[in-house]
Amino acid sequence: EIEAAKKALDDLTEKIDGMIDDRRKDSKGWYIPMDRLYRRYNVERESFHNRKFSGEPLKVLTKNAIGIFNDAKEILHQHKRSDVEDIVIEKICNETGSTLFAMHEMFSQLIISSPTQADVEIAKEKVSKFIVMYRDLKKDILPPKGHTTEDHAIDQYVQRMDDGGLPVVIEQFVEKNHQIGGRLDNQTLGIAESSITPNAADSKIALALVTPTVTTVKTDNGVRIFRHLKSSGDDGMEGSL
């Protein structure tokens, strides 16, 4: 039953990917005009992440979201299906643009250098405003990053006040950590101990507990290199895995 569900999900994903490819090639559809609209606001798709918006382009998009999605209404009205009412397009564009701009305002506040107590109060308001709008837009579904924002952003903001504020992490650093996490997933697939498995419920604590070490062994044919995983327990003792 599980295997059948996995296959059904794979088949659906493949079907959706095919539909996306077809949409990109449709010269009479809405995808190409929308891409031109994004470029008019200097929002460029990046070649990685399957051309999804990330990093700097996403910052530009959120800053200009209200204008972008207001202009998008005309495109979507022209290309909508016959069963889609105009009021639905108006509602979706208004809510999406406003929510993304609220995200921009929130993050702009959270990265202020040397924040004061007054900045903390402003940040609380902006985080609360964004989360309410996001929950409404996504039908009260909050992903892990949304949970982090709602429940931990202000705590971290306050804790970092004496350090000059929250650190700003460049996109390359985030991407590198995604790659490291993926590599650890593959390295530890056979480890049964849940406390060090990257897929553990408490979100990749293996990044803190598992570190690869390298051993070189001389052989008749040269030098062979072995990678070993080690875990540090609470007692500070290291043991080979």
PDB file of C-alpha atoms in Angstrom:
ATOM      1  CA  GLU A   1       0.000   0.000   0.000  1.00  0.00           C
ATOM      2  CA  ILE A   2       2.857   2.392   0.874  1.00  0.00           C
ATOM      3  CA  GLU A   3       4.727   1.468  -2.311  1.00  0.00           C
ATOM      4  CA  ALA A   4       1.589   2.091  -4.353  1.00  0.00           C
ATOM      5  CA  ALA A   5       1.188   5.519  -2.726  1.00  0.00           C
ATOM      6  CA  LYS A   6       4.844   6.356  -3.448  1.00  0.00           C
ATOM      7  CA  LYS A   7       4.423   5.355  -7.083  1.00  0.00           C
ATOM      8  CA  ALA A   8       1.255   7.417  -7.384  1.00  0.00           C
ATOM      9  CA  LEU A   9       3.112  10.426  -5.944  1.00  0.00           C
ATOM     10  CA  ASP A  10       6.036   9.922  -8.343  1.00  0.00           C
ATOM     11  CA  ASP A  11       3.645   9.643 -11.287  1.00  0.00           C
ATOM     12  CA  LEU A  12       1.816  12.806 -10.234  1.00  0.00           C
ATOM     13  CA  THR A  13       5.099  14.699  -9.779  1.00  0.00           C
ATOM     14  CA  GLU A  14       6.235  13.624 -13.239  1.00  0.00           C
ATOM     15  CA  LYS A  15       2.899  14.712 -14.707  1.00  0.00           C
ATOM     16  CA  ILE A  16       3.129  18.141 -13.019  1.00  0.00           C
ATOM     17  CA  ASP A  17       6.721  18.610 -14.217  1.00  0.00           C
ATOM     18  CA  GLY A  18       5.571  17.827 -17.750  1.00  0.00           C
ATOM     19  CA  MET A  19       2.741  20.346 -17.478  1.00  0.00           C
ATOM     20  CA  ILE A  20       5.202  22.999 -16.271  1.00  0.00           C
ATOM     21  CA  ASP A  21       7.525  22.306 -19.214  1.00  0.00           C
ATOM     22  CA  ASP A  22       4.600  22.557 -21.636  1.00  0.00           C
ATOM     23  CA  ARG A  23       3.474  25.811 -20.035  1.00  0.00           C
ATOM     24  CA  ARG A  24       6.925  27.332 -20.490  1.00  0.00           C
ATOM     25  CA  LYS A  25       6.865  26.478 -24.200  1.00  0.00           C
ATOM     26  CA  ASP A  26       3.345  27.779 -24.840  1.00  0.00           C
ATOM     27  CA  SER A  27       3.832  31.028 -26.772  1.00  0.00           C
ATOM     28  CA  LYS A  28       0.148  31.879 -26.363  1.00  0.00           C
ATOM     29  CA  GLY A  29      -0.068  31.154 -22.624  1.00  0.00           C
ATOM     30  CA  TRP A  30       0.424  33.365 -19.579  1.00  0.00           C
ATOM     31  CA  TYR A  31       3.838  32.052 -18.458  1.00  0.00           C
ATOM     32  CA  ILE A  32       5.954  34.033 -20.952  1.00  0.00           C
ATOM     33  CA  PRO A  33       4.095  37.359 -20.384  1.00  0.00           C
ATOM     34  CA  MET A  34       4.501  36.860 -16.632  1.00  0.00           C
ATOM     35  CA  ASP A  35       8.245  36.293 -17.032  1.00  0.00           C
ATOM     36  CA  ARG A  36       8.440  39.517 -19.050  1.00  0.00           C
ATOM     37  CA  LEU A  37       6.573  41.275 -16.246  1.00  0.00           C
ATOM     38  CA  TYR A  38       9.045  39.973 -13.664  1.00  0.00           C
ATOM     39  CA  ARG A  39      11.969  41.180 -15.773  1.00  0.00           C
ATOM     40  CA  ARG A  40      10.364  44.606 -16.068  1.00  0.00           C
ATOM     41  CA  TYR A  41      10.724  44.814 -12.286  1.00  0.00           C
ATOM     42  CA  ASN A  42      14.334  43.476 -12.504  1.00  0.00           C
ATOM     43  CA  VAL A  43      13.327  40.098 -11.083  1.00  0.00           C
ATOM     44  CA  GLU A  44      15.383  37.458 -12.895  1.00  0.00           C
ATOM     45  CA  ARG A  45      14.956  33.710 -12.538  1.00  0.00           C
ATOM     46  CA  GLU A  46      18.160  31.890 -11.591  1.00  0.00           C
ATOM     47  CA  SER A  47      19.364  28.814 -13.452  1.00  0.00           C
ATOM     48  CA  PHE A  48      19.531  26.653 -10.315  1.00  0.00           C
ATOM     49  CA  HIS A  49      16.571  25.571  -8.129  1.00  0.00           C
ATOM     50  CA  ASN A  50      14.633  24.668 -11.309  1.00  0.00           C
ATOM     51  CA  ARG A  51      14.391  28.387 -12.128  1.00  0.00           C
ATOM     52  CA  LYS A  52      12.474  29.112  -8.946  1.00  0.00           C
ATOM     53  CA  PHE A  53      13.007  32.505  -7.338  1.00  0.00           C
ATOM     54  CA  SER A  54      15.549  32.576  -4.518  1.00  0.00           C
ATOM     55  CA  GLY A  55      18.151  34.836  -2.954  1.00  0.00           C
ATOM     56  CA  GLU A  56      18.500  38.320  -4.422  1.00  0.00           C
ATOM     57  CA  PRO A  57      15.710  37.941  -7.054  1.00  0.00           C
ATOM     58  CA  LEU A  58      13.282  36.966  -4.289  1.00  0.00           C
ATOM     59  CA  LYS A  59      14.192  40.092  -2.311  1.00  0.00           C
ATOM     60  CA  VAL A  60      13.475  42.255  -5.354  1.00  0.00           C
ATOM     61  CA  LEU A  61      10.207  40.393  -5.969  1.00  0.00           C
ATOM     62  CA  THR A  62       8.905  40.848  -2.420  1.00  0.00           C
ATOM     63  CA  LYS A  63       9.858  44.533  -2.396  1.00  0.00           C
ATOM     64  CA  ASN A  64       7.872  45.123  -5.600  1.00  0.00           C
ATOM     65  CA  ALA A  65       5.197  42.478  -4.995  1.00  0.00           C
ATOM     66  CA  ILE A  66       2.189  44.810  -4.866  1.00  0.00           C
ATOM     67  CA  GLY A  67       3.080  46.426  -8.205  1.00  0.00           C
ATOM     68  CA  ILE A  68       3.957  43.094  -9.841  1.00  0.00           C
ATOM     69  CA  PHE A  69       0.740  41.337  -8.891  1.00  0.00           C
ATOM     70  CA  ASN A  70      -1.375  44.379  -9.653  1.00  0.00           C
ATOM     71  CA  ASP A  71       0.070  44.371 -13.194  1.00  0.00           C
ATOM     72  CA  ALA A  72      -0.338  40.581 -13.343  1.00  0.00           C
ATOM     73  CA  LYS A  73      -4.124  40.894 -13.096  1.00  0.00           C
ATOM     74  CA  GLU A  74      -4.431  42.014 -16.729  1.00  0.00           C
ATOM     75  CA  ILE A  75      -2.310  39.075 -17.937  1.00  0.00           C
ATOM     76  CA  LEU A  76      -4.290  36.547 -15.920  1.00  0.00           C
ATOM     77  CA  HIS A  77      -7.641  38.005 -16.991  1.00  0.00           C
ATOM     78  CA  GLN A  78      -6.596  37.547 -20.620  1.00  0.00           C
ATOM     79  CA  HIS A  79      -5.457  33.937 -20.167  1.00  0.00           C
ATOM     80  CA  LYS A  80      -7.927  32.627 -17.582  1.00  0.00           C
ATOM     81  CA  ARG A  81     -10.110  29.590 -18.099  1.00  0.00           C
ATOM     82  CA  SER A  82     -13.766  30.210 -18.802  1.00  0.00           C
ATOM     83  CA  ASP A  83     -14.766  28.761 -15.416  1.00  0.00           C
ATOM     84  CA  VAL A  84     -12.576  31.212 -13.455  1.00  0.00           C
ATOM     85  CA  GLU A  85     -14.324  34.378 -12.276  1.00  0.00           C
ATOM     86  CA  ASP A  86     -12.553  37.741 -12.509  1.00  0.00           C
ATOM     87  CA  ILE A  87     -13.112  38.370  -8.806  1.00  0.00           C
ATOM     88  CA  VAL A  88     -11.038  35.277  -7.975  1.00  0.00           C
ATOM     89  CA  ILE A  89      -8.044  36.628  -9.904  1.00  0.00           C
ATOM     90  CA  GLU A  90      -8.421  40.019  -8.211  1.00  0.00           C
ATOM     91  CA  LYS A  91      -8.535  38.391  -4.749  1.00  0.00           C
ATOM     92  CA  ILE A  92      -5.546  36.093  -5.310  1.00  0.00           C
ATOM     93  CA  CYS A  93      -3.363  38.845  -6.792  1.00  0.00           C
ATOM     94  CA  ASN A  94      -4.240  41.321  -4.022  1.00  0.00           C
ATOM     95  CA  GLU A  95      -3.608  38.802  -1.227  1.00  0.00           C
ATOM     96  CA  THR A  96      -0.395  37.427  -2.763  1.00  0.00           C
ATOM     97  CA  GLY A  97       1.078  40.864  -3.443  1.00  0.00           C
ATOM     98  CA  SER A  98       0.199  42.173   0.024  1.00  0.00           C
ATOM     99  CA  THR A  99       1.532  39.073   1.782  1.00  0.00           C
ATOM    100  CA  LEU A 100       4.841  39.092  -0.079  1.00  0.00           C
ATOM    101  CA  PHE A 101       5.293  42.801   0.609  1.00  0.00           C
ATOM    102  CA  ALA A 102       4.566  42.163   4.295  1.00  0.00           C
ATOM    103  CA  MET A 103       7.346  39.556   4.167  1.00  0.00           C
ATOM    104  CA  HIS A 104       9.685  42.196   2.733  1.00  0.00           C
ATOM    105  CA  GLU A 105       8.795  44.663   5.495  1.00  0.00           C
ATOM    106  CA  MET A 106       9.269  42.009   8.176  1.00  0.00           C
ATOM    107  CA  PHE A 107      12.710  40.871   7.005  1.00  0.00           C
ATOM    108  CA  SER A 108      13.815  44.473   6.441  1.00  0.00           C
ATOM    109  CA  GLN A 109      13.064  45.102  10.106  1.00  0.00           C
ATOM    110  CA  LEU A 110      14.682  41.884  11.349  1.00  0.00           C
ATOM    111  CA  ILE A 111      18.052  42.666   9.729  1.00  0.00           C
ATOM    112  CA  ILE A 112      18.415  46.174  11.192  1.00  0.00           C
ATOM    113  CA  SER A 113      21.883  46.667  12.665  1.00  0.00           C
ATOM    114  CA  SER A 114      22.106  47.338  16.416  1.00  0.00           C
ATOM    115  CA  PRO A 115      18.337  47.196  17.066  1.00  0.00           C
ATOM    116  CA  THR A 116      16.813  49.070  20.011  1.00  0.00           C
ATOM    117  CA  GLN A 117      13.878  48.075  22.201  1.00  0.00           C
ATOM    118  CA  ALA A 118      11.682  50.248  19.983  1.00  0.00           C
ATOM    119  CA  ASP A 119      12.870  48.197  16.978  1.00  0.00           C
ATOM    120  CA  VAL A 120      11.883  45.017  18.820  1.00  0.00           C
ATOM    121  CA  GLU A 121       8.315  46.268  19.240  1.00  0.00           C
ATOM    122  CA  ILE A 122       8.144  47.180  15.545  1.00  0.00           C
ATOM    123  CA  ALA A 123       9.534  43.754  14.615  1.00  0.00           C
ATOM    124  CA  LYS A 124       6.868  42.036  16.734  1.00  0.00           C
ATOM    125  CA  GLU A 125       4.142  43.917  14.855  1.00  0.00           C
ATOM    126  CA  LYS A 126       5.609  43.116  11.436  1.00  0.00           C
ATOM    127  CA  VAL A 127       6.131  39.415  12.232  1.00  0.00           C
ATOM    128  CA  SER A 128       2.586  39.128  13.577  1.00  0.00           C
ATOM    129  CA  LYS A 129       1.147  40.937  10.526  1.00  0.00           C
ATOM    130  CA  PHE A 130       2.991  38.695   8.071  1.00  0.00           C
ATOM    131  CA  ILE A 131       2.104  35.443   9.846  1.00  0.00           C
ATOM    132  CA  VAL A 132      -1.609  36.347   9.990  1.00  0.00           C
ATOM    133  CA  MET A 133      -1.615  37.178   6.269  1.00  0.00           C
ATOM    134  CA  TYR A 134       0.400  34.062   5.393  1.00  0.00           C
ATOM    135  CA  ARG A 135      -1.878  31.753   7.384  1.00  0.00           C
ATOM    136  CA  ASP A 136      -4.906  33.277   5.693  1.00  0.00           C
ATOM    137  CA  LEU A 137      -3.346  32.890   2.234  1.00  0.00           C
ATOM    138  CA  LYS A 138      -2.249  29.271   2.848  1.00  0.00           C
ATOM    139  CA  LYS A 139      -5.448  28.188   4.633  1.00  0.00           C
ATOM    140  CA  ASP A 140      -3.719  28.071   8.032  1.00  0.00           C
ATOM    141  CA  ILE A 141      -0.929  25.750   6.821  1.00  0.00           C
ATOM    142  CA  LEU A 142       2.397  26.870   8.274  1.00  0.00           C
ATOM    143  CA  PRO A 143       5.594  25.178   6.988  1.00  0.00           C
ATOM    144  CA  PRO A 144       8.730  24.769   9.183  1.00  0.00           C
ATOM    145  CA  LYS A 145      10.205  28.123   8.119  1.00  0.00           C
ATOM    146  CA  GLY A 146       6.908  29.781   8.974  1.00  0.00           C
ATOM    147  CA  HIS A 147       6.973  28.149  12.410  1.00  0.00           C
ATOM    148  CA  THR A 148      10.547  29.387  12.914  1.00  0.00           C
ATOM    149  CA  THR A 149       9.460  32.902  12.018  1.00  0.00           C
ATOM    150  CA  GLU A 150       6.361  32.866  14.211  1.00  0.00           C
ATOM    151  CA  ASP A 151       7.832  31.261  17.328  1.00  0.00           C
ATOM    152  CA  HIS A 152      11.566  32.003  17.279  1.00  0.00           C
ATOM    153  CA  ALA A 153      12.401  35.094  15.191  1.00  0.00           C
ATOM    154  CA  ILE A 154      11.728  37.652  17.925  1.00  0.00           C
ATOM    155  CA  ASP A 155      13.506  35.575  20.593  1.00  0.00           C
ATOM    156  CA  GLN A 156      16.619  35.430  18.397  1.00  0.00           C
ATOM    157  CA  TYR A 157      16.242  39.116  17.544  1.00  0.00           C
ATOM    158  CA  VAL A 158      16.288  40.023  21.242  1.00  0.00           C
ATOM    159  CA  GLN A 159      19.130  37.631  22.101  1.00  0.00           C
ATOM    160  CA  ARG A 160      21.285  39.142  19.344  1.00  0.00           C
ATOM    161  CA  MET A 161      20.678  42.787  20.280  1.00  0.00           C
ATOM    162  CA  ASP A 162      23.998  43.127  22.106  1.00  0.00           C
ATOM    163  CA  ASP A 163      25.792  41.457  19.177  1.00  0.00           C
ATOM    164  CA  GLY A 164      24.609  44.041  16.661  1.00  0.00           C
ATOM    165  CA  GLY A 165      21.488  42.224  15.494  1.00  0.00           C
ATOM    166  CA  LEU A 166      20.705  39.089  13.543  1.00  0.00           C
ATOM    167  CA  PRO A 167      23.464  38.030  11.132  1.00  0.00           C
ATOM    168  CA  VAL A 168      22.684  38.314   7.433  1.00  0.00           C
ATOM    169  CA  VAL A 169      23.530  35.032   5.708  1.00  0.00           C
ATOM    170  CA  ILE A 170      24.314  35.118   2.000  1.00  0.00           C
ATOM    171  CA  GLU A 171      22.485  32.730  -0.328  1.00  0.00           C
ATOM    172  CA  GLN A 172      25.666  30.786  -1.162  1.00  0.00           C
ATOM    173  CA  PHE A 173      26.061  29.878   2.535  1.00  0.00           C
ATOM    174  CA  VAL A 174      22.501  28.558   2.702  1.00  0.00           C
ATOM    175  CA  GLU A 175      22.918  26.601  -0.539  1.00  0.00           C
ATOM    176  CA  LYS A 176      26.166  25.064   0.735  1.00  0.00           C
ATOM    177  CA  ASN A 177      24.408  23.879   3.896  1.00  0.00           C
ATOM    178  CA  HIS A 178      21.604  22.354   1.832  1.00  0.00           C
ATOM    179  CA  GLN A 179      24.262  20.383  -0.061  1.00  0.00           C
ATOM    180  CA  ILE A 180      26.003  19.327   3.171  1.00  0.00           C
ATOM    181  CA  GLY A 181      22.665  18.189   4.599  1.00  0.00           C
ATOM    182  CA  GLY A 182      21.915  16.158   1.472  1.00  0.00           C
ATOM    183  CA  ARG A 183      25.331  14.546   1.606  1.00  0.00           C
ATOM    184  CA  LEU A 184      24.820  13.635   5.274  1.00  0.00           C
ATOM    185  CA  ASP A 185      21.468  12.118   4.390  1.00  0.00           C
ATOM    186  CA  ASN A 186      23.224   9.770   1.984  1.00  0.00           C
ATOM    187  CA  GLN A 187      26.108   9.026   4.350  1.00  0.00           C
ATOM    188  CA  THR A 188      23.884   8.059   7.261  1.00  0.00           C
ATOM    189  CA  LEU A 189      21.052   6.173   5.573  1.00  0.00           C
ATOM    190  CA  GLY A 190      22.158   2.919   7.203  1.00  0.00           C
ATOM    191  CA  ILE A 191      22.451   4.271  10.741  1.00  0.00           C
ATOM    192  CA  ALA A 192      19.615   3.030  12.903  1.00  0.00           C
ATOM    193  CA  GLU A 193      20.330   5.341  15.871  1.00  0.00           C
ATOM    194  CA  SER A 194      17.669   8.037  15.563  1.00  0.00           C
ATOM    195  CA  SER A 195      19.573  10.597  17.635  1.00  0.00           C
ATOM    196  CA  ILE A 196      22.183  10.986  14.906  1.00  0.00           C
ATOM    197  CA  THR A 197      20.197  10.253  11.778  1.00  0.00           C
ATOM    198  CA  PRO A 198      19.690  13.386   9.631  1.00  0.00           C
ATOM    199  CA  ASN A 199      16.077  12.401   9.096  1.00  0.00           C
ATOM    200  CA  ALA A 200      15.361  12.534  12.834  1.00  0.00           C
ATOM    201  CA  ALA A 201      12.288  14.484  13.841  1.00  0.00           C
ATOM    202  CA  ASP A 202      14.321  17.260  15.450  1.00  0.00           C
ATOM    203  CA  SER A 203      15.606  18.409  12.068  1.00  0.00           C
ATOM    204  CA  LYS A 204      19.055  17.212  11.099  1.00  0.00           C
ATOM    205  CA  ILE A 205      20.734  17.301  14.509  1.00  0.00           C
ATOM    206  CA  ALA A 206      23.321  15.111  12.791  1.00  0.00           C
ATOM    207  CA  LEU A 207      24.823  18.344  11.492  1.00  0.00           C
ATOM    208  CA  ALA A 208      25.922  19.000  15.066  1.00  0.00           C
ATOM    209  CA  LEU A 209      26.571  15.415  16.153  1.00  0.00           C
ATOM    210  CA  VAL A 210      28.116  13.705  13.134  1.00  0.00           C
ATOM    211  CA  THR A 211      31.485  14.775  11.739  1.00  0.00           C
ATOM    212  CA  PRO A 212      33.445  12.898   9.067  1.00  0.00           C
ATOM    213  CA  THR A 213      37.080  12.038   9.788  1.00  0.00           C
ATOM    214  CA  VAL A 214      39.670  10.904   7.280  1.00  0.00           C
ATOM    215  CA  THR A 215      42.114   8.023   7.726  1.00  0.00           C
ATOM    216  CA  THR A 216      44.948   7.322   5.280  1.00  0.00           C
ATOM    217  CA  VAL A 217      46.306   3.798   4.943  1.00  0.00           C
ATOM    218  CA  LYS A 218      49.409   2.952   2.931  1.00  0.00           C
ATOM    219  CA  THR A 219      49.105  -0.100   0.700  1.00  0.00           C
ATOM    220  CA  ASP A 220      51.291  -1.753  -1.907  1.00  0.00           C
ATOM    221  CA  ASN A 221      49.344   0.062  -4.608  1.00  0.00           C
ATOM    222  CA  GLY A 222      49.606   3.506  -3.026  1.00  0.00           C
ATOM    223  CA  VAL A 223      47.537   5.379  -0.451  1.00  0.00           C
ATOM    224  CA  ARG A 224      43.881   4.628   0.200  1.00  0.00           C
ATOM    225  CA  ILE A 225      41.656   7.148   1.952  1.00  0.00           C
ATOM    226  CA  PHE A 226      38.782   6.082   4.195  1.00  0.00           C
ATOM    227  CA  ARG A 227      36.062   8.381   5.519  1.00  0.00           C
ATOM    228  CA  HIS A 228      34.614   7.489   8.919  1.00  0.00           C
ATOM    229  CA  LEU A 229      31.659   8.963  10.760  1.00  0.00           C
ATOM    230  CA  LYS A 230      32.066   9.749  14.436  1.00  0.00           C
ATOM    231  CA  SER A 231      29.588  10.852  17.034  1.00  0.00           C
ATOM    232  CA  SER A 232      30.237  12.925  20.153  1.00  0.00           C
ATOM    233  CA  GLY A 233      28.000  12.018  23.071  1.00  0.00           C
ATOM    234  CA  ASP A 234      26.935  14.201  25.977  1.00  0.00           C
ATOM    235  CA  ASP A 235      29.875  12.864  27.960  1.00  0.00           C
ATOM    236  CA  GLY A 236      32.317  14.180  25.397  1.00  0.00           C
ATOM    237  CA  MET A 237      33.462  10.666  24.441  1.00  0.00           C
ATOM    238  CA  GLU A 238      33.833   9.881  20.760  1.00  0.00           C
ATOM    239  CA  GLY A 239      32.953   6.526  19.284  1.00  0.00           C
ATOM    240  CA  SER A 240      33.260   5.180  15.773  1.00  0.00           C
ATOM    241  CA  LEU A 241      30.075   4.524  13.871  1.00  0.00           C
TER     242      LEU A 241
END
